[in-house]
């Protein structure tokens, strides 16, 4: 199936590694022009060269800390200058730190709100004028299965990420008349650098090893294994593409069936 992304102008934030990087690479494979950002340029530039070498399509890199509104505004200005507009925004950021309620200091809460929720607000605000001018505008927020089912030891994610899904759903209602689709994607446990850290945190908390925690996590998935970043990226890119033009306001899990609810 042709996803209709040839020449599309795409921004993927927090994309130097993991799910963001895999998603950016897949967009490029589909013929899109892609901007990637994260806080440090060196890792981004290495990734960009590797993608360009594989696909031959342009990839631009800008340093941006998505918790800093002025940097986000500059990112959007640089993006539309580089791409000549914007069709797709993929909202991603690093995950908030692990911890139970009693282990988390007060400042960790504000930092997590800035990282997870306010970054989405500032990115959408800065992107909207450009998306309104696009004939195939789409926004996707990378959140987590924690928005529907709390994950052990991820109090900040469990508490704050549902607000992002609420924001995307609200925007899907408000901006439908402008032809802009807003969706959320909810990864389950997917093999990336972040998951190495999470397994380490669980092992310290439970006095086990990261490998034991990884095996437990795989056992909890009906498919019996963790997901790959490529499996995630395939779905993310489809949701943003014109091939999914009637999919609006959904929160789609890519979790191997791990969530127990029927909703
Ligand atoms: P990761 O930690 O491997 O990568 C995060 C990326 O975000 C990196 O490129 C990092 O440089 C960038 N980043 C972090 N803070 C930033 C900031 N302030 N400004 C700009 N860039 C920043 O994470 P991942 O596994 O790829 O996950 C991506 C998102 O999905 C995270 O929010 C994560 O919590 C969430 N998630 C991941 C999983 C999983 O199993 N991998 C599951 C559920 C949710």
mmCIF file of N, CA and C in Angstrom, residues 128-247:
data_model
loop_
_atom_site.group_PDB
_atom_site.id
_atom_site.type_symbol
_atom_site.label_atom_id
_atom_site.label_comp_id
_atom_site.label_asym_id
_atom_site.label_seq_id
_atom_site.Cartn_x
_atom_site.Cartn_y
_atom_site.Cartn_z
ATOM 1 N N UNK A 128 0.590 24.821 14.893
ATOM 2 C CA UNK A 128 -0.762 24.959 14.321
ATOM 3 C C UNK A 128 -0.875 25.856 13.084
ATOM 4 N N UNK A 129 -0.287 27.059 13.095
ATOM 5 C CA UNK A 129 -0.455 27.902 11.900
ATOM 6 C C UNK A 129 0.059 27.207 10.642
ATOM 7 N N UNK A 130 1.113 26.420 10.773
ATOM 8 C CA UNK A 130 1.694 25.744 9.603
ATOM 9 C C UNK A 130 0.842 24.539 9.212
ATOM 10 N N UNK A 131 0.343 23.815 10.212
ATOM 11 C CA UNK A 131 -0.493 22.646 9.928
ATOM 12 C C UNK A 131 -1.794 23.067 9.252
ATOM 13 N N UNK A 132 -2.312 24.221 9.638
ATOM 14 C CA UNK A 132 -3.568 24.694 9.034
ATOM 15 C C UNK A 132 -3.403 24.924 7.536
ATOM 16 N N UNK A 133 -2.176 25.208 7.106
ATOM 17 C CA UNK A 133 -1.924 25.472 5.684
ATOM 18 C C UNK A 133 -1.646 24.190 4.902
ATOM 19 N N UNK A 134 -1.644 23.046 5.596
ATOM 20 C CA UNK A 134 -1.301 21.781 4.925
ATOM 21 C C UNK A 134 -2.558 21.031 4.492
ATOM 22 N N UNK A 135 -2.507 20.396 3.312
ATOM 23 C CA UNK A 135 -3.669 19.606 2.879
ATOM 24 C C UNK A 135 -3.706 18.212 3.514
ATOM 25 N N UNK A 136 -2.654 17.817 4.260
ATOM 26 C CA UNK A 136 -2.619 16.464 4.845
ATOM 27 C C UNK A 136 -2.040 16.513 6.258
ATOM 28 N N UNK A 137 -2.630 17.404 7.066
ATOM 29 C CA UNK A 137 -2.033 17.660 8.378
ATOM 30 C C UNK A 137 -2.408 16.598 9.399
ATOM 31 N N UNK A 138 -1.409 16.220 10.203
ATOM 32 C CA UNK A 138 -1.623 15.173 11.183
ATOM 33 C C UNK A 138 -0.636 15.343 12.334
ATOM 34 N N UNK A 139 -1.139 15.107 13.548
ATOM 35 C CA UNK A 139 -0.290 15.189 14.743
ATOM 36 C C UNK A 139 -0.419 13.874 15.496
ATOM 37 N N UNK A 140 0.710 13.354 15.923
ATOM 38 C CA UNK A 140 0.703 12.105 16.697
ATOM 39 C C UNK A 140 1.518 12.317 17.963
ATOM 40 N N UNK A 141 0.919 12.019 19.126
ATOM 41 C CA UNK A 141 1.674 12.099 20.385
ATOM 42 C C UNK A 141 2.085 10.696 20.804
ATOM 43 N N UNK A 142 3.387 10.538 21.063
ATOM 44 C CA UNK A 142 3.885 9.265 21.587
ATOM 45 C C UNK A 142 3.710 9.309 23.104
ATOM 46 N N UNK A 143 2.835 8.460 23.634
ATOM 47 C CA UNK A 143 2.595 8.454 25.085
ATOM 48 C C UNK A 143 2.973 7.078 25.628
ATOM 49 N N UNK A 144 2.015 6.343 26.170
ATOM 50 C CA UNK A 144 2.362 5.050 26.793
ATOM 51 C C UNK A 144 1.086 4.295 27.138
ATOM 52 N N UNK A 145 1.206 2.979 27.287
ATOM 53 C CA UNK A 145 0.066 2.201 27.806
ATOM 54 C C UNK A 145 -0.274 2.646 29.229
ATOM 55 N N UNK A 146 0.638 3.359 29.869
ATOM 56 C CA UNK A 146 0.357 3.852 31.230
ATOM 57 C C UNK A 146 -0.829 4.801 31.252
ATOM 58 N N UNK A 147 -1.251 5.328 30.088
ATOM 59 C CA UNK A 147 -2.411 6.224 30.043
ATOM 60 C C UNK A 147 -3.705 5.463 30.279
ATOM 61 N N UNK A 148 -3.656 4.138 30.105
ATOM 62 C CA UNK A 148 -4.878 3.351 30.303
ATOM 63 C C UNK A 148 -4.732 2.339 31.416
ATOM 64 N N UNK A 149 -3.491 1.972 31.727
ATOM 65 C CA UNK A 149 -3.268 0.953 32.751
ATOM 66 C C UNK A 149 -1.960 1.282 33.467
ATOM 67 N N UNK A 150 -1.999 1.672 34.746
ATOM 68 C CA UNK A 150 -0.763 2.077 35.417
ATOM 69 C C UNK A 150 0.338 1.029 35.311
ATOM 70 N N UNK A 151 1.561 1.507 35.116
ATOM 71 C CA UNK A 151 2.722 0.621 35.025
ATOM 72 C C UNK A 151 3.494 0.702 36.342
ATOM 73 N N UNK A 152 3.919 -0.463 36.846
ATOM 74 C CA UNK A 152 4.654 -0.539 38.117
ATOM 75 C C UNK A 152 5.825 0.435 38.146
ATOM 76 N N UNK A 153 5.909 1.193 39.225
ATOM 77 C CA UNK A 153 7.057 2.068 39.472
ATOM 78 C C UNK A 153 7.151 3.267 38.516
ATOM 79 N N UNK A 154 6.094 3.532 37.736
ATOM 80 C CA UNK A 154 6.116 4.694 36.825
ATOM 81 C C UNK A 154 5.029 5.701 37.220
ATOM 82 N N UNK A 155 5.069 6.136 38.471
ATOM 83 C CA UNK A 155 4.030 7.019 39.017
ATOM 84 C C UNK A 155 3.838 8.282 38.173
ATOM 85 N N UNK A 156 4.946 8.921 37.776
ATOM 86 C CA UNK A 156 4.829 10.184 37.035
ATOM 87 C C UNK A 156 4.179 9.953 35.674
ATOM 88 N N UNK A 157 4.602 8.907 35.004
ATOM 89 C CA UNK A 157 4.019 8.583 33.704
ATOM 90 C C UNK A 157 2.532 8.243 33.862
ATOM 91 N N UNK A 158 2.208 7.413 34.851
ATOM 92 C CA UNK A 158 0.816 7.000 35.077
ATOM 93 C C UNK A 158 -0.089 8.205 35.351
ATOM 94 N N UNK A 159 0.453 9.200 36.057
ATOM 95 C CA UNK A 159 -0.370 10.334 36.481
ATOM 96 C C UNK A 159 -0.453 11.429 35.425
ATOM 97 N N UNK A 160 0.625 11.652 34.681
ATOM 98 C CA UNK A 160 0.678 12.850 33.815
ATOM 99 C C UNK A 160 0.366 12.540 32.348
ATOM 100 N N UNK A 161 0.752 11.359 31.871
ATOM 101 C CA UNK A 161 0.536 11.079 30.444
ATOM 102 C C UNK A 161 -0.941 11.075 30.019
ATOM 103 N N UNK A 162 -1.874 10.645 30.905
ATOM 104 C CA UNK A 162 -3.275 10.699 30.463
ATOM 105 C C UNK A 162 -3.705 12.099 30.030
ATOM 106 N N UNK A 163 -3.082 13.142 30.586
ATOM 107 C CA UNK A 163 -3.428 14.513 30.180
ATOM 108 C C UNK A 163 -3.074 14.745 28.714
ATOM 109 N N UNK A 164 -2.027 14.107 28.232
ATOM 110 C CA UNK A 164 -1.628 14.292 26.823
ATOM 111 C C UNK A 164 -2.669 13.643 25.902
ATOM 112 N N UNK A 165 -3.129 12.458 26.307
ATOM 113 C CA UNK A 165 -4.173 11.802 25.504
ATOM 114 C C UNK A 165 -5.442 12.664 25.515
ATOM 115 N N UNK A 166 -5.764 13.243 26.677
ATOM 116 C CA UNK A 166 -6.925 14.140 26.766
ATOM 117 C C UNK A 166 -6.756 15.356 25.876
ATOM 118 N N UNK A 167 -5.545 15.880 25.810
ATOM 119 C CA UNK A 167 -5.269 17.036 24.954
ATOM 120 C C UNK A 167 -5.443 16.667 23.479
ATOM 121 N N UNK A 168 -4.900 15.520 23.082
ATOM 122 C CA UNK A 168 -4.998 15.099 21.673
ATOM 123 C C UNK A 168 -6.460 14.872 21.285
ATOM 124 N N UNK A 169 -7.218 14.248 22.197
ATOM 125 C CA UNK A 169 -8.637 13.982 21.907
ATOM 126 C C UNK A 169 -9.390 15.313 21.760
ATOM 127 N N UNK A 170 -9.110 16.240 22.663
ATOM 128 C CA UNK A 170 -9.780 17.543 22.601
ATOM 129 C C UNK A 170 -9.432 18.261 21.302
ATOM 130 N N UNK A 171 -8.153 18.228 20.934
ATOM 131 C CA UNK A 171 -7.744 18.888 19.690
ATOM 132 C C UNK A 171 -8.379 18.215 18.473
ATOM 133 N N UNK A 172 -8.577 16.897 18.548
ATOM 134 C CA UNK A 172 -9.211 16.210 17.404
ATOM 135 C C UNK A 172 -10.635 16.719 17.206
ATOM 136 N N UNK A 173 -11.275 17.105 18.317
ATOM 137 C CA UNK A 173 -12.636 17.658 18.217
ATOM 138 C C UNK A 173 -12.599 19.106 17.731
ATOM 139 N N UNK A 174 -11.664 19.868 18.288
ATOM 140 C CA UNK A 174 -11.639 21.304 17.984
ATOM 141 C C UNK A 174 -11.090 21.607 16.588
ATOM 142 N N UNK A 175 -10.151 20.798 16.117
ATOM 143 C CA UNK A 175 -9.430 21.154 14.889
ATOM 144 C C UNK A 175 -9.864 20.331 13.672
ATOM 145 N N UNK A 176 -10.857 19.473 13.859
ATOM 146 C CA UNK A 176 -11.332 18.668 12.722
ATOM 147 C C UNK A 176 -11.749 19.552 11.562
ATOM 148 N N UNK A 177 -12.381 20.678 11.885
ATOM 149 C CA UNK A 177 -12.860 21.578 10.821
ATOM 150 C C UNK A 177 -11.705 22.173 10.011
ATOM 151 N N UNK A 178 -10.498 22.163 10.596
ATOM 152 C CA UNK A 178 -9.321 22.647 9.867
ATOM 153 C C UNK A 178 -8.615 21.504 9.139
ATOM 154 N N UNK A 179 -9.189 20.323 9.221
ATOM 155 C CA UNK A 179 -8.608 19.187 8.492
ATOM 156 C C UNK A 179 -7.358 18.627 9.142
ATOM 157 N N UNK A 180 -7.162 18.917 10.428
ATOM 158 C CA UNK A 180 -5.962 18.404 11.113
ATOM 159 C C UNK A 180 -6.372 17.228 12.004
ATOM 160 N N UNK A 181 -5.708 16.083 11.815
ATOM 161 C CA UNK A 181 -5.993 14.904 12.649
ATOM 162 C C UNK A 181 -5.043 14.873 13.844
ATOM 163 N N UNK A 182 -5.584 14.478 14.993
ATOM 164 C CA UNK A 182 -4.772 14.350 16.221
ATOM 165 C C UNK A 182 -4.976 12.960 16.801
ATOM 166 N N UNK A 183 -3.921 12.212 16.959
ATOM 167 C CA UNK A 183 -4.015 10.863 17.540
ATOM 168 C C UNK A 183 -2.891 10.659 18.556
ATOM 169 N N UNK A 184 -3.082 9.639 19.400
ATOM 170 C CA UNK A 184 -2.025 9.240 20.344
ATOM 171 C C UNK A 184 -1.655 7.796 20.054
ATOM 172 N N UNK A 185 -0.410 7.471 20.324
ATOM 173 C CA UNK A 185 0.039 6.085 20.178
ATOM 174 C C UNK A 185 0.652 5.664 21.513
ATOM 175 N N UNK A 186 0.312 4.454 21.958
ATOM 176 C CA UNK A 186 0.667 4.021 23.304
ATOM 177 C C UNK A 186 1.578 2.801 23.231
ATOM 178 N N UNK A 187 2.890 3.040 23.246
ATOM 179 C CA UNK A 187 3.778 1.869 23.214
ATOM 180 C C UNK A 187 3.694 1.073 24.504
ATOM 181 N N UNK A 188 3.735 -0.256 24.368
ATOM 182 C CA UNK A 188 3.997 -1.117 25.507
ATOM 183 C C UNK A 188 5.506 -1.217 25.654
ATOM 184 N N UNK A 189 5.988 -2.221 26.357
ATOM 185 C CA UNK A 189 7.436 -2.304 26.576
ATOM 186 C C UNK A 189 8.122 -2.649 25.244
ATOM 187 N N UNK A 190 8.926 -1.715 24.770
ATOM 188 C CA UNK A 190 9.552 -1.813 23.450
ATOM 189 C C UNK A 190 11.056 -1.645 23.633
ATOM 190 N N UNK A 191 11.824 -2.506 22.988
ATOM 191 C CA UNK A 191 13.281 -2.507 23.185
ATOM 192 C C UNK A 191 13.919 -1.199 22.720
ATOM 193 N N UNK A 192 14.267 -0.327 23.659
ATOM 194 C CA UNK A 192 15.044 0.889 23.363
ATOM 195 C C UNK A 192 15.961 1.144 24.559
ATOM 196 N N UNK A 193 16.769 2.193 24.447
ATOM 197 C CA UNK A 193 17.688 2.546 25.538
ATOM 198 C C UNK A 193 16.905 2.813 26.819
ATOM 199 N N UNK A 194 15.726 3.448 26.680
ATOM 200 C CA UNK A 194 14.919 3.760 27.870
ATOM 201 C C UNK A 194 14.543 2.492 28.623
ATOM 202 N N UNK A 195 14.254 1.436 27.891
ATOM 203 C CA UNK A 195 13.826 0.194 28.549
ATOM 204 C C UNK A 195 14.990 -0.433 29.322
ATOM 205 N N UNK A 196 16.207 -0.267 28.826
ATOM 206 C CA UNK A 196 17.359 -0.737 29.623
ATOM 207 C C UNK A 196 17.355 -0.059 30.983
ATOM 208 N N UNK A 197 17.120 1.262 30.991
ATOM 209 C CA UNK A 197 17.104 2.005 32.264
ATOM 210 C C UNK A 197 15.948 1.533 33.149
ATOM 211 N N UNK A 198 14.791 1.312 32.525
ATOM 212 C CA UNK A 198 13.621 0.894 33.316
ATOM 213 C C UNK A 198 13.834 -0.469 33.957
ATOM 214 N N UNK A 199 14.449 -1.378 33.206
ATOM 215 C CA UNK A 199 14.682 -2.728 33.750
ATOM 216 C C UNK A 199 15.695 -2.653 34.896
ATOM 217 N N UNK A 200 16.662 -1.752 34.751
ATOM 218 C CA UNK A 200 17.643 -1.539 35.828
ATOM 219 C C UNK A 200 16.934 -1.007 37.074
ATOM 220 N N UNK A 201 16.014 -0.049 36.877
ATOM 221 C CA UNK A 201 15.281 0.531 38.025
ATOM 222 C C UNK A 201 14.416 -0.531 38.699
ATOM 223 N N UNK A 202 13.747 -1.364 37.895
ATOM 224 C CA UNK A 202 12.906 -2.415 38.481
ATOM 225 C C UNK A 202 13.761 -3.430 39.240
ATOM 226 N N UNK A 203 14.935 -3.757 38.672
ATOM 227 C CA UNK A 203 15.822 -4.733 39.318
ATOM 228 C C UNK A 203 16.295 -4.200 40.672
ATOM 229 N N UNK A 204 16.643 -2.912 40.718
ATOM 230 C CA UNK A 204 17.087 -2.337 42.005
ATOM 231 C C UNK A 204 15.945 -2.382 43.011
ATOM 232 N N UNK A 205 14.738 -2.061 42.541
ATOM 233 C CA UNK A 205 13.586 -2.009 43.462
ATOM 234 C C UNK A 205 13.218 -3.414 43.961
ATOM 235 N N UNK A 206 13.311 -4.410 43.084
ATOM 236 C CA UNK A 206 12.827 -5.756 43.430
ATOM 237 C C UNK A 206 13.950 -6.715 43.838
ATOM 238 N N UNK A 207 15.193 -6.198 43.927
ATOM 239 C CA UNK A 207 16.364 -7.040 44.238
ATOM 240 C C UNK A 207 16.468 -8.230 43.284
ATOM 241 N N UNK A 208 16.338 -7.924 41.980
ATOM 242 C CA UNK A 208 16.498 -8.945 40.933
ATOM 243 C C UNK A 208 17.568 -8.447 39.959
ATOM 244 N N UNK A 209 17.612 -9.044 38.766
ATOM 245 C CA UNK A 209 18.544 -8.537 37.744
ATOM 246 C C UNK A 209 17.722 -7.951 36.588
ATOM 247 N N UNK A 210 18.333 -7.070 35.783
ATOM 248 C CA UNK A 210 17.602 -6.531 34.627
ATOM 249 C C UNK A 210 17.099 -7.644 33.698
ATOM 250 N N UNK A 211 17.890 -8.716 33.528
ATOM 251 C CA UNK A 211 17.437 -9.810 32.649
ATOM 252 C C UNK A 211 16.192 -10.494 33.207
ATOM 253 N N UNK A 212 16.173 -10.681 34.537
ATOM 254 C CA UNK A 212 14.971 -11.286 35.145
ATOM 255 C C UNK A 212 13.760 -10.380 34.941
ATOM 256 N N UNK A 213 13.970 -9.074 35.078
ATOM 257 C CA UNK A 213 12.857 -8.133 34.901
ATOM 258 C C UNK A 213 12.384 -8.127 33.444
ATOM 259 N N UNK A 214 13.340 -8.239 32.499
ATOM 260 C CA UNK A 214 12.995 -8.279 31.079
ATOM 261 C C UNK A 214 12.150 -9.527 30.783
ATOM 262 N N UNK A 215 12.557 -10.655 31.368
ATOM 263 C CA UNK A 215 11.814 -11.916 31.161
ATOM 264 C C UNK A 215 10.411 -11.795 31.750
ATOM 265 N N UNK A 216 10.284 -11.170 32.915
ATOM 266 C CA UNK A 216 8.948 -10.981 33.517
ATOM 267 C C UNK A 216 8.075 -10.124 32.605
ATOM 268 N N UNK A 217 8.693 -9.049 32.072
ATOM 269 C CA UNK A 217 7.936 -8.140 31.199
ATOM 270 C C UNK A 217 7.469 -8.880 29.945
ATOM 271 N N UNK A 218 8.334 -9.718 29.385
ATOM 272 C CA UNK A 218 7.955 -10.465 28.168
ATOM 273 C C UNK A 218 6.827 -11.450 28.473
ATOM 274 N N UNK A 219 6.903 -12.068 29.654
ATOM 275 C CA UNK A 219 5.866 -13.047 30.044
ATOM 276 C C UNK A 219 4.486 -12.417 30.167
ATOM 277 N N UNK A 220 4.471 -11.122 30.523
ATOM 278 C CA UNK A 220 3.193 -10.433 30.721
ATOM 279 C C UNK A 220 2.534 -10.038 29.399
ATOM 280 N N UNK A 221 3.218 -10.274 28.291
ATOM 281 C CA UNK A 221 2.678 -9.908 26.971
ATOM 282 C C UNK A 221 2.132 -11.172 26.303
ATOM 283 N N UNK A 222 0.881 -11.139 25.821
ATOM 284 C CA UNK A 222 0.344 -12.334 25.159
ATOM 285 C C UNK A 222 1.256 -12.870 24.046
ATOM 286 N N UNK A 223 1.937 -11.982 23.326
ATOM 287 C CA UNK A 223 2.829 -12.455 22.259
ATOM 288 C C UNK A 223 4.148 -12.994 22.815
ATOM 289 N N UNK A 224 4.361 -12.862 24.121
ATOM 290 C CA UNK A 224 5.500 -13.504 24.781
ATOM 291 C C UNK A 224 6.843 -12.841 24.554
ATOM 292 N N UNK A 225 6.846 -11.595 24.107
ATOM 293 C CA UNK A 225 8.115 -10.898 23.861
ATOM 294 C C UNK A 225 7.883 -9.396 23.930
ATOM 295 N N UNK A 226 8.982 -8.662 24.055
ATOM 296 C CA UNK A 226 8.898 -7.200 23.991
ATOM 297 C C UNK A 226 8.777 -6.778 22.524
ATOM 298 N N UNK A 227 8.274 -5.556 22.321
ATOM 299 C CA UNK A 227 8.155 -5.051 20.953
ATOM 300 C C UNK A 227 9.485 -4.511 20.450
ATOM 301 N N UNK A 228 9.573 -4.303 19.141
ATOM 302 C CA UNK A 228 10.755 -3.655 18.567
ATOM 303 C C UNK A 228 10.383 -2.230 18.144
ATOM 304 N N UNK A 229 11.405 -1.383 18.076
ATOM 305 C CA UNK A 229 11.171 0.002 17.669
ATOM 306 C C UNK A 229 10.621 0.045 16.233
ATOM 307 N N UNK A 230 11.025 -0.912 15.398
ATOM 308 C CA UNK A 230 10.524 -0.932 14.017
ATOM 309 C C UNK A 230 9.016 -1.245 13.986
ATOM 310 N N UNK A 231 8.588 -2.187 14.839
ATOM 311 C CA UNK A 231 7.145 -2.505 14.889
ATOM 312 C C UNK A 231 6.343 -1.282 15.313
ATOM 313 N N UNK A 232 6.904 -0.525 16.250
ATOM 314 C CA UNK A 232 6.253 0.706 16.699
ATOM 315 C C UNK A 232 6.209 1.720 15.544
ATOM 316 N N UNK A 233 7.349 1.921 14.894
ATOM 317 C CA UNK A 233 7.456 2.949 13.846
ATOM 318 C C UNK A 233 6.498 2.675 12.686
ATOM 319 N N UNK A 234 6.327 1.401 12.341
ATOM 320 C CA UNK A 234 5.416 1.071 11.232
ATOM 321 C C UNK A 234 4.012 1.619 11.509
ATOM 322 N N UNK A 235 3.558 1.460 12.749
ATOM 323 C CA UNK A 235 2.198 1.898 13.101
ATOM 324 C C UNK A 235 2.145 3.421 13.210
ATOM 325 N N UNK A 236 3.184 4.003 13.824
ATOM 326 C CA UNK A 236 3.216 5.464 13.990
ATOM 327 C C UNK A 236 3.147 6.161 12.624
ATOM 328 N N UNK A 237 3.943 5.690 11.687
ATOM 329 C CA UNK A 237 3.999 6.334 10.361
ATOM 330 C C UNK A 237 2.667 6.147 9.630
ATOM 331 N N UNK A 238 2.085 4.963 9.740
ATOM 332 C CA UNK A 238 0.780 4.734 9.115
ATOM 333 C C UNK A 238 -0.259 5.717 9.663
ATOM 334 N N UNK A 239 -0.311 5.860 11.002
ATOM 335 C CA UNK A 239 -1.323 6.739 11.616
ATOM 336 C C UNK A 239 -1.205 8.176 11.122
ATOM 337 N N UNK A 240 0.021 8.616 10.860
ATOM 338 C CA UNK A 240 0.239 10.001 10.399
ATOM 339 C C UNK A 240 0.016 10.157 8.900
ATOM 340 N N UNK A 241 -0.131 9.067 8.200
ATOM 341 C CA UNK A 241 -0.125 9.142 6.735
ATOM 342 C C UNK A 241 -1.521 9.372 6.174
ATOM 343 N N UNK A 242 -1.610 9.878 4.928
ATOM 344 C CA UNK A 242 -2.902 10.013 4.269
ATOM 345 C C UNK A 242 -3.645 8.668 4.149
ATOM 346 N N UNK A 243 -2.928 7.554 4.247
ATOM 347 C CA UNK A 243 -3.614 6.248 4.206
ATOM 348 C C UNK A 243 -4.524 6.062 5.420
ATOM 349 N N UNK A 244 -4.283 6.834 6.482
ATOM 350 C CA UNK A 244 -5.126 6.757 7.693
ATOM 351 C C UNK A 244 -5.986 8.017 7.811
ATOM 352 N N UNK A 245 -6.425 8.552 6.661
ATOM 353 C CA UNK A 245 -7.051 9.883 6.648
ATOM 354 C C UNK A 245 -8.351 9.983 7.431
ATOM 355 N N UNK A 246 -8.978 8.841 7.781
ATOM 356 C CA UNK A 246 -10.230 8.911 8.552
ATOM 357 C C UNK A 246 -10.027 8.445 9.994
ATOM 358 N N UNK A 247 -8.775 8.351 10.419
ATOM 359 C CA UNK A 247 -8.466 7.962 11.805
ATOM 360 C C UNK A 247 -8.137 9.235 12.569
#
